[in-house]
Amino acid sequence: MNSRLQKNMWGYFFIGPFIIGFLSFTIIPMVASLYFSFTKYDLFTAPQWIGIENYKKMFSDDPRYFQSLKVTFIYVLGGVPLRLSFALLVAMLLNAGSRAVGLYRTMYYLPSLIGGSVAVAIMWRNIFGDEGIVNLALQALGLDGIRWFGDPGAALWMLIFLSVWQFGSSMLIFLAGLKSIPQSYYEAASVDGGNYFQKFVNITLPMLSPVLLFNIIMQTIAAFMTFVPAFIISKGTGGPLDGTLLYSLYLFKQGFEYFNMGYASAMAWVMLLIVAFFTGIIFLTSKYWVHYESEGR
Amino acid sequence: MSSAKPRYFIYHIVVGGFAVLLLYPVIWLLVSSFKESEDIFVTAGSLIPNPFTTLNYAQGWEGFGGYNFGIFIKNTVIFVVWMLAGHLISCSLIAFGFARLNFFGRGFWFAIMLVTLMLPYEVVMIPQYIIFSHLGWLNSLKPLVVPAFFGHPFFIFLLVQFIRTIPRELDEAATIDGANTFQIFYKVILPLIVPALATTAIFTFYWTWDNLLGPVLYLNSPEKYTVSMALNMFLSNETVSNWGAMFAMSIVTLVPVFVIFFIFQRYVVEGISTSGLKG
């Protein structure tokens, strides 16, 4: 009996920091955030209960909110599939080659390594400028340069390209997944006369599906929360014409520029629900496409 | 035999060429930082700075408001050191608890931890700010570094996975020798998880070095700015003439990231491949 108590005490001694941190930096703030979401609060005067006004305003009386939702959905639904497809394609290319792959792996990973920095956002801003190298390249190909900062749609694609450019970390995960697929599966398929496409659909994709599931979920959540590139590239405005007003940026502006803490809290809760909804959908559909090896292996 | 060589050649042209294309913007940034500011967009297509100048670095280093870039780097290093201490101590303790000890509620708390892994920061951002402002912690590093001493789900998960690969016989042998639970952690497990701690340290460094939202929220006097905030300031003060200085300081902030990567490449690649850490 005594030893069982002792075991529990040791357990909570070690994970104690996590529990304390979870309560003080996650649970209490979340409860507070839920409360603030039903109030009008500017940080300087006491919060004022206004019921569901914030939520009502969001969906009926705030065109910028809809704009930020739209922009964020395009960013997530455009960026994540492109980024993961690139990651998978390059991982398969690297997996097929034998020599010098280490060097290539490093080169492809580097954009991911530095991609979250302000320096890279500044760089991106400048290569897409009117006289930047992207337009120079387009002109060299005989195309017209694009005014990336003049058109809200183009500006958003500039952000999506930045996210796709950083496919390296997903590529590393896929590469590790590809290496763990037994070569004998492919050999057996070859004997049966399977072509590249059949091998990809029947062996590579199913074997890789657990890794794919993990990546889709983590990348989708991360994409919904993207802040730095939109903040830097638009110089904090979300412009042009709110074309890069990602959800996080609008939330930040509502909270810390206009001091609508209640409204921003309500936005945060809606975001949580959206992310939970998407994660749930991905999990639910996963049983139809994710293949787990049987325990016996 | 005869077809192998051209295929290799094409493979390297395609894969290598694409890699160079991807890195071209970074190379362009580096080269541009050595061009005279007014030349950068005039000769944007050229990778040879003519004339070659290091003036941008001298100008950029001066910073703004009387605070030079050395101060911003020092601030960031202090920030990194606190985050390292916080993550390494707390995550190794917590991970040991989850991976090795049997106690009531372990499964529950572990599940909670995995859920917090997916929780958007935005949900706690505003109330945390309000709480920290009531504590009088604004304009200090405290709101940023204190939470680090209570663990980070990514690194706890990484370390738990790593500890699980260590044979339990080692713990049992130490118990027979009279070691208590803390001694098993400190003397048996801790020395064996150094590689995973290295991964934790490297990614803590990257995320802290690049962190912009945290410092933007909590630091408001220039003498406390981190490098990412200083770069942001450069951008907001952008005038046509100081692109060069801004590029030069961008390069300065990227150098430590590259250096750490090339020294510890193995831990970075393994950390991502095995745990799915986002780099």
CSV table of C-alpha atoms in Angstrom, one decimal, chain A:
chain,number,residue,atom,x,y,z
A,1,MET,CA,0.0,0.0,0.0
A,2,ASN,CA,2.7,2.3,1.0
A,3,SER,CA,4.7,1.6,-2.1
A,4,ARG,CA,1.7,2.4,-4.3
A,5,LEU,CA,1.4,5.8,-2.7
A,6,GLN,CA,5.1,6.3,-3.2
A,7,LYS,CA,4.8,5.4,-6.8
A,8,ASN,CA,2.0,7.9,-7.3
A,9,MET,CA,4.0,10.6,-5.5
A,10,TRP,CA,7.0,10.0,-7.7
A,11,GLY,CA,4.8,10.1,-10.8
A,12,TYR,CA,3.3,13.4,-9.9
A,13,PHE,CA,6.6,14.8,-8.7
A,14,PHE,CA,8.0,14.3,-12.3
A,15,ILE,CA,5.0,15.3,-14.3
A,16,GLY,CA,3.9,18.0,-11.8
A,17,PRO,CA,5.4,20.8,-13.8
A,18,PHE,CA,3.3,19.8,-16.8
A,19,ILE,CA,0.1,19.8,-14.7
A,20,ILE,CA,0.8,23.2,-13.1
A,21,GLY,CA,1.7,24.7,-16.5
A,22,PHE,CA,-1.3,23.2,-18.2
A,23,LEU,CA,-3.6,24.6,-15.6
A,24,SER,CA,-2.0,28.1,-15.4
A,25,PHE,CA,-1.1,28.6,-19.1
A,26,THR,CA,-3.8,26.7,-20.9
A,27,ILE,CA,-6.9,25.9,-18.9
A,28,ILE,CA,-7.3,29.1,-16.9
A,29,PRO,CA,-6.6,31.2,-20.0
A,30,MET,CA,-9.0,29.2,-22.1
A,31,VAL,CA,-11.8,29.6,-19.5
A,32,ALA,CA,-11.0,33.3,-19.3
A,33,SER,CA,-11.0,33.6,-23.1
A,34,LEU,CA,-14.4,31.9,-23.3
A,35,TYR,CA,-15.7,34.5,-20.7
A,36,PHE,CA,-14.1,37.4,-22.6
A,37,SER,CA,-15.7,36.3,-25.8
A,38,PHE,CA,-19.1,37.2,-24.3
A,39,THR,CA,-17.9,40.6,-23.2
A,40,LYS,CA,-16.8,44.0,-24.6
A,41,TYR,CA,-13.3,44.5,-23.2
A,42,ASP,CA,-10.7,47.1,-24.1
A,43,LEU,CA,-8.1,46.0,-21.5
A,44,PHE,CA,-8.3,49.3,-19.6
A,45,THR,CA,-11.9,49.3,-18.4
A,46,ALA,CA,-13.7,46.4,-16.8
A,47,PRO,CA,-15.2,43.8,-19.2
A,48,GLN,CA,-18.8,44.4,-20.0
A,49,TRP,CA,-21.1,41.3,-20.6
A,50,ILE,CA,-22.8,41.6,-24.0
A,51,GLY,CA,-23.9,38.0,-24.5
A,52,ILE,CA,-23.4,36.6,-28.0
A,53,GLU,CA,-23.0,40.0,-29.6
A,54,ASN,CA,-19.4,39.3,-30.6
A,55,TYR,CA,-20.3,36.1,-32.4
A,56,LYS,CA,-23.3,37.8,-34.0
A,57,LYS,CA,-21.2,40.6,-35.3
A,58,MET,CA,-18.7,38.3,-36.7
A,59,PHE,CA,-21.2,36.5,-38.9
A,60,SER,CA,-23.5,39.3,-39.8
A,61,ASP,CA,-21.8,42.7,-39.5
A,62,ASP,CA,-18.0,42.3,-40.3
A,63,PRO,CA,-17.0,42.0,-43.9
A,64,ARG,CA,-13.4,42.0,-42.9
A,65,TYR,CA,-14.0,38.9,-40.9
A,66,PHE,CA,-15.4,37.1,-43.9
A,67,GLN,CA,-12.5,38.4,-46.0
A,68,SER,CA,-10.0,36.9,-43.4
A,69,LEU,CA,-11.9,33.6,-43.4
A,70,LYS,CA,-11.8,33.5,-47.2
A,71,VAL,CA,-8.2,34.3,-47.4
A,72,THR,CA,-7.2,31.8,-44.7
A,73,PHE,CA,-9.2,29.0,-46.4
A,74,ILE,CA,-7.5,29.7,-49.7
A,75,TYR,CA,-4.2,29.7,-48.0
A,76,VAL,CA,-4.8,26.4,-46.2
A,77,LEU,CA,-6.6,24.5,-49.0
A,78,GLY,CA,-4.1,25.8,-51.6
A,79,GLY,CA,-0.9,25.7,-49.6
A,80,VAL,CA,-1.1,22.4,-47.6
A,81,PRO,CA,-1.9,20.0,-50.6
A,82,LEU,CA,0.7,21.7,-52.8
A,83,ARG,CA,3.3,21.6,-50.1
A,84,LEU,CA,2.7,18.0,-49.2
A,85,SER,CA,2.6,16.9,-52.9
A,86,PHE,CA,5.9,18.6,-53.5
A,87,ALA,CA,7.3,17.0,-50.3
A,88,LEU,CA,6.2,13.5,-51.5
A,89,LEU,CA,7.4,14.0,-55.0
A,90,VAL,CA,10.9,15.1,-54.0
A,91,ALA,CA,11.1,12.5,-51.3
A,92,MET,CA,10.4,9.8,-53.9
A,93,LEU,CA,13.0,11.3,-56.2
A,94,LEU,CA,15.6,11.3,-53.5
A,95,ASN,CA,14.6,7.8,-52.4
A,96,ALA,CA,15.2,6.6,-56.0
A,97,GLY,CA,18.7,8.1,-56.3
A,98,SER,CA,21.6,6.5,-54.5
A,99,ARG,CA,24.5,8.9,-54.5
A,100,ALA,CA,24.8,12.5,-53.3
A,101,VAL,CA,21.4,12.2,-51.8
A,102,GLY,CA,22.6,13.5,-48.5
A,103,LEU,CA,23.7,16.8,-50.1
A,104,TYR,CA,20.4,17.2,-51.9
A,105,ARG,CA,18.4,16.3,-48.8
A,106,THR,CA,20.2,19.1,-47.0
A,107,MET,CA,19.6,21.6,-49.9
A,108,TYR,CA,15.9,20.8,-50.0
A,109,TYR,CA,15.6,21.1,-46.2
A,110,LEU,CA,17.3,24.5,-45.9
A,111,PRO,CA,14.2,26.6,-46.9
A,112,SER,CA,12.2,24.9,-44.1
A,113,LEU,CA,15.0,25.5,-41.7
A,114,ILE,CA,15.1,29.3,-42.2
A,115,GLY,CA,11.5,29.7,-43.5
A,116,GLY,CA,10.0,30.9,-40.2
A,117,SER,CA,12.4,33.8,-39.8
A,118,VAL,CA,11.7,37.5,-40.4
A,119,ALA,CA,14.8,37.5,-42.6
A,120,VAL,CA,13.2,35.1,-45.1
A,121,ALA,CA,9.9,37.0,-45.1
A,122,ILE,CA,11.9,40.2,-45.9
A,123,MET,CA,13.7,38.3,-48.7
A,124,TRP,CA,10.4,37.0,-50.1
A,125,ARG,CA,8.9,40.5,-50.0
A,126,ASN,CA,11.8,41.8,-52.1
A,127,ILE,CA,12.1,39.0,-54.7
A,128,PHE,CA,8.4,39.5,-55.5
A,129,GLY,CA,8.8,43.3,-55.8
A,130,ASP,CA,8.0,45.0,-59.1
A,131,GLU,CA,11.7,44.8,-60.0
A,132,GLY,CA,12.4,41.6,-58.1
A,133,ILE,CA,14.0,38.5,-59.5
A,134,VAL,CA,10.6,36.7,-59.8
A,135,ASN,CA,9.4,39.3,-62.3
A,136,LEU,CA,12.8,39.2,-64.0
A,137,ALA,CA,12.4,35.5,-64.5
A,138,LEU,CA,8.9,35.8,-65.8
A,139,GLN,CA,10.1,38.4,-68.3
A,140,ALA,CA,12.9,36.2,-69.4
A,141,LEU,CA,10.3,33.6,-70.2
A,142,GLY,CA,8.5,36.1,-72.3
A,143,LEU,CA,5.7,36.6,-69.8
A,144,ASP,CA,4.5,39.9,-68.3
A,145,GLY,CA,5.7,40.7,-64.8
A,146,ILE,CA,3.0,40.6,-62.1
A,147,ARG,CA,2.4,43.4,-59.7
A,148,TRP,CA,2.4,41.1,-56.7
A,149,PHE,CA,1.7,43.9,-54.2
A,150,GLY,CA,-1.0,45.6,-56.4
A,151,ASP,CA,-3.4,42.7,-56.6
A,152,PRO,CA,-4.9,41.0,-53.5
A,153,GLY,CA,-5.1,37.6,-55.2
A,154,ALA,CA,-1.5,37.7,-56.3
A,155,ALA,CA,-0.3,38.8,-52.9
A,156,LEU,CA,-2.0,35.8,-51.3
A,157,TRP,CA,-0.4,33.5,-53.8
A,158,MET,CA,2.9,35.0,-52.9
A,159,LEU,CA,2.3,33.8,-49.3
A,160,ILE,CA,1.2,30.4,-50.5
A,161,PHE,CA,4.4,30.0,-52.6
A,162,LEU,CA,6.4,30.9,-49.5
A,163,SER,CA,4.7,28.1,-47.6
A,164,VAL,CA,5.2,25.6,-50.5
A,165,TRP,CA,8.9,26.6,-50.7
A,166,GLN,CA,9.3,25.2,-47.2
A,167,PHE,CA,8.3,21.6,-48.0
A,168,GLY,CA,11.6,20.3,-46.7
A,169,SER,CA,10.6,19.2,-43.2
A,170,SER,CA,7.6,17.1,-44.5
A,171,MET,CA,10.0,15.7,-47.2
A,172,LEU,CA,12.3,14.4,-44.5
A,173,ILE,CA,9.4,12.7,-42.7
A,174,PHE,CA,8.2,11.1,-46.0
A,175,LEU,CA,11.8,10.1,-46.8
A,176,ALA,CA,12.0,8.2,-43.5
A,177,GLY,CA,8.7,6.6,-44.2
A,178,LEU,CA,9.7,5.6,-47.7
A,179,LYS,CA,12.9,4.0,-46.4
A,180,SER,CA,10.9,1.8,-44.1
A,181,ILE,CA,8.8,0.2,-46.9
A,182,PRO,CA,10.3,-3.3,-47.5
A,183,GLN,CA,12.0,-3.4,-51.0
A,184,SER,CA,10.5,-6.9,-51.4
A,185,TYR,CA,7.0,-5.5,-51.9
A,186,TYR,CA,8.2,-3.6,-55.0
A,187,GLU,CA,10.1,-6.6,-56.2
A,188,ALA,CA,7.0,-8.8,-55.9
A,189,ALA,CA,5.0,-6.2,-57.8
A,190,SER,CA,7.6,-6.1,-60.6
A,191,VAL,CA,7.4,-9.9,-60.9
A,192,ASP,CA,3.6,-9.5,-61.3
A,193,GLY,CA,4.2,-6.9,-64.0
A,194,GLY,CA,3.2,-3.8,-62.1
A,195,ASN,CA,4.2,-0.4,-63.5
A,196,TYR,CA,5.4,2.7,-61.6
A,197,PHE,CA,1.9,4.1,-61.3
A,198,GLN,CA,0.4,0.9,-59.9
A,199,LYS,CA,3.3,0.5,-57.5
A,200,PHE,CA,2.7,4.0,-56.3
A,201,VAL,CA,-1.0,3.6,-55.8
A,202,ASN,CA,-0.9,0.1,-54.4
A,203,ILE,CA,2.3,0.0,-52.3
A,204,THR,CA,3.7,3.5,-51.7
A,205,LEU,CA,0.6,5.4,-50.8
A,206,PRO,CA,-1.0,2.8,-48.5
A,207,MET,CA,2.3,2.2,-46.7
A,208,LEU,CA,2.9,5.9,-46.3
A,209,SER,CA,-0.6,6.7,-45.3
A,210,PRO,CA,-0.1,6.9,-41.5
A,211,VAL,CA,2.8,9.4,-42.0
A,212,LEU,CA,0.6,11.2,-44.5
A,213,LEU,CA,-2.2,11.5,-42.0
A,214,PHE,CA,0.1,12.9,-39.3
A,215,ASN,CA,1.5,15.4,-41.8
A,216,ILE,CA,-1.9,16.6,-43.1
A,217,ILE,CA,-3.1,17.2,-39.6
A,218,MET,CA,-0.1,19.0,-38.3
A,219,GLN,CA,0.4,21.1,-41.5
A,220,THR,CA,-3.3,22.0,-41.6
A,221,ILE,CA,-3.2,23.3,-38.0
A,222,ALA,CA,0.0,25.2,-38.6
A,223,ALA,CA,-1.4,26.7,-41.8
A,224,PHE,CA,-4.5,28.0,-40.0
A,225,MET,CA,-2.2,29.7,-37.4
A,226,THR,CA,0.2,31.3,-39.9
A,227,PHE,CA,1.1,34.8,-38.8
A,228,VAL,CA,4.7,35.9,-39.4
A,229,PRO,CA,4.9,35.9,-43.2
A,230,ALA,CA,1.6,37.8,-43.5
A,231,PHE,CA,2.6,40.2,-40.8
A,232,ILE,CA,6.0,41.0,-42.4
A,233,ILE,CA,5.1,40.8,-46.1
A,234,SER,CA,2.1,43.2,-45.6
A,235,LYS,CA,4.0,45.3,-43.0
A,236,GLY,CA,1.3,44.4,-40.5
A,237,THR,CA,-1.6,45.7,-42.6
A,238,GLY,CA,-2.9,42.5,-44.2
A,239,GLY,CA,-3.0,44.4,-47.5
A,240,PRO,CA,-3.3,45.0,-50.4
A,241,LEU,CA,-7.1,45.4,-49.9
A,242,ASP,CA,-7.0,42.8,-47.1
A,243,GLY,CA,-5.7,40.2,-49.6
A,244,THR,CA,-3.2,38.8,-47.0
A,245,LEU,CA,-5.4,39.3,-43.9
A,246,LEU,CA,-4.9,35.8,-42.5
A,247,TYR,CA,-7.1,34.9,-39.6
A,248,SER,CA,-4.3,35.1,-37.0
A,249,LEU,CA,-3.3,38.5,-38.3
A,250,TYR,CA,-6.8,39.9,-38.1
A,251,LEU,CA,-7.2,38.4,-34.6
A,252,PHE,CA,-4.0,40.1,-33.6
A,253,LYS,CA,-5.1,43.4,-35.1
A,254,GLN,CA,-8.5,43.2,-33.4
A,255,GLY,CA,-6.8,42.4,-30.0
A,256,PHE,CA,-3.7,44.6,-30.0
A,257,GLU,CA,-4.4,47.3,-32.5
A,258,TYR,CA,-8.0,48.1,-31.9
A,259,PHE,CA,-8.1,46.7,-28.4
A,260,ASN,CA,-11.3,44.7,-29.0
A,261,MET,CA,-10.1,41.9,-26.6
A,262,GLY,CA,-13.6,40.4,-26.3
A,263,TYR,CA,-14.1,40.3,-30.1
A,264,ALA,CA,-10.6,38.8,-30.6
A,265,SER,CA,-11.3,36.1,-27.9
A,266,ALA,CA,-14.5,35.2,-29.7
A,267,MET,CA,-12.5,34.9,-33.0
A,268,ALA,CA,-10.0,32.7,-31.2
A,269,TRP,CA,-12.8,30.3,-30.1
A,270,VAL,CA,-14.3,30.2,-33.6
A,271,MET,CA,-10.8,29.4,-34.9
A,272,LEU,CA,-10.5,26.6,-32.3
A,273,LEU,CA,-13.8,25.1,-33.5
A,274,ILE,CA,-12.8,25.4,-37.2
A,275,VAL,CA,-9.5,23.7,-36.5
A,276,ALA,CA,-11.2,21.0,-34.4
A,277,PHE,CA,-13.7,20.5,-37.1
A,278,PHE,CA,-11.1,20.0,-39.8
A,279,THR,CA,-9.0,17.7,-37.6
A,280,GLY,CA,-12.1,15.7,-36.8
A,281,ILE,CA,-13.0,15.3,-40.5
A,282,ILE,CA,-9.5,14.2,-41.4
A,283,PHE,CA,-9.5,11.7,-38.5
A,284,LEU,CA,-12.9,10.4,-39.4
A,285,THR,CA,-12.1,9.9,-43.1
A,286,SER,CA,-8.8,8.4,-42.2
A,287,LYS,CA,-10.2,4.9,-41.5
A,288,TYR,CA,-11.1,4.7,-45.2
A,289,TRP,CA,-7.6,5.6,-46.5
A,290,VAL,CA,-5.1,5.1,-43.8
A,291,HIS,CA,-3.6,1.6,-43.8
A,292,TYR,CA,-2.0,0.2,-40.6
A,293,GLU,CA,0.2,-2.8,-40.7
A,294,SER,CA,-1.3,-5.7,-38.8
A,295,GLU,CA,0.2,-6.4,-35.4
A,296,GLY,CA,1.8,-9.7,-36.4
A,297,ARG,CA,4.6,-8.1,-38.4
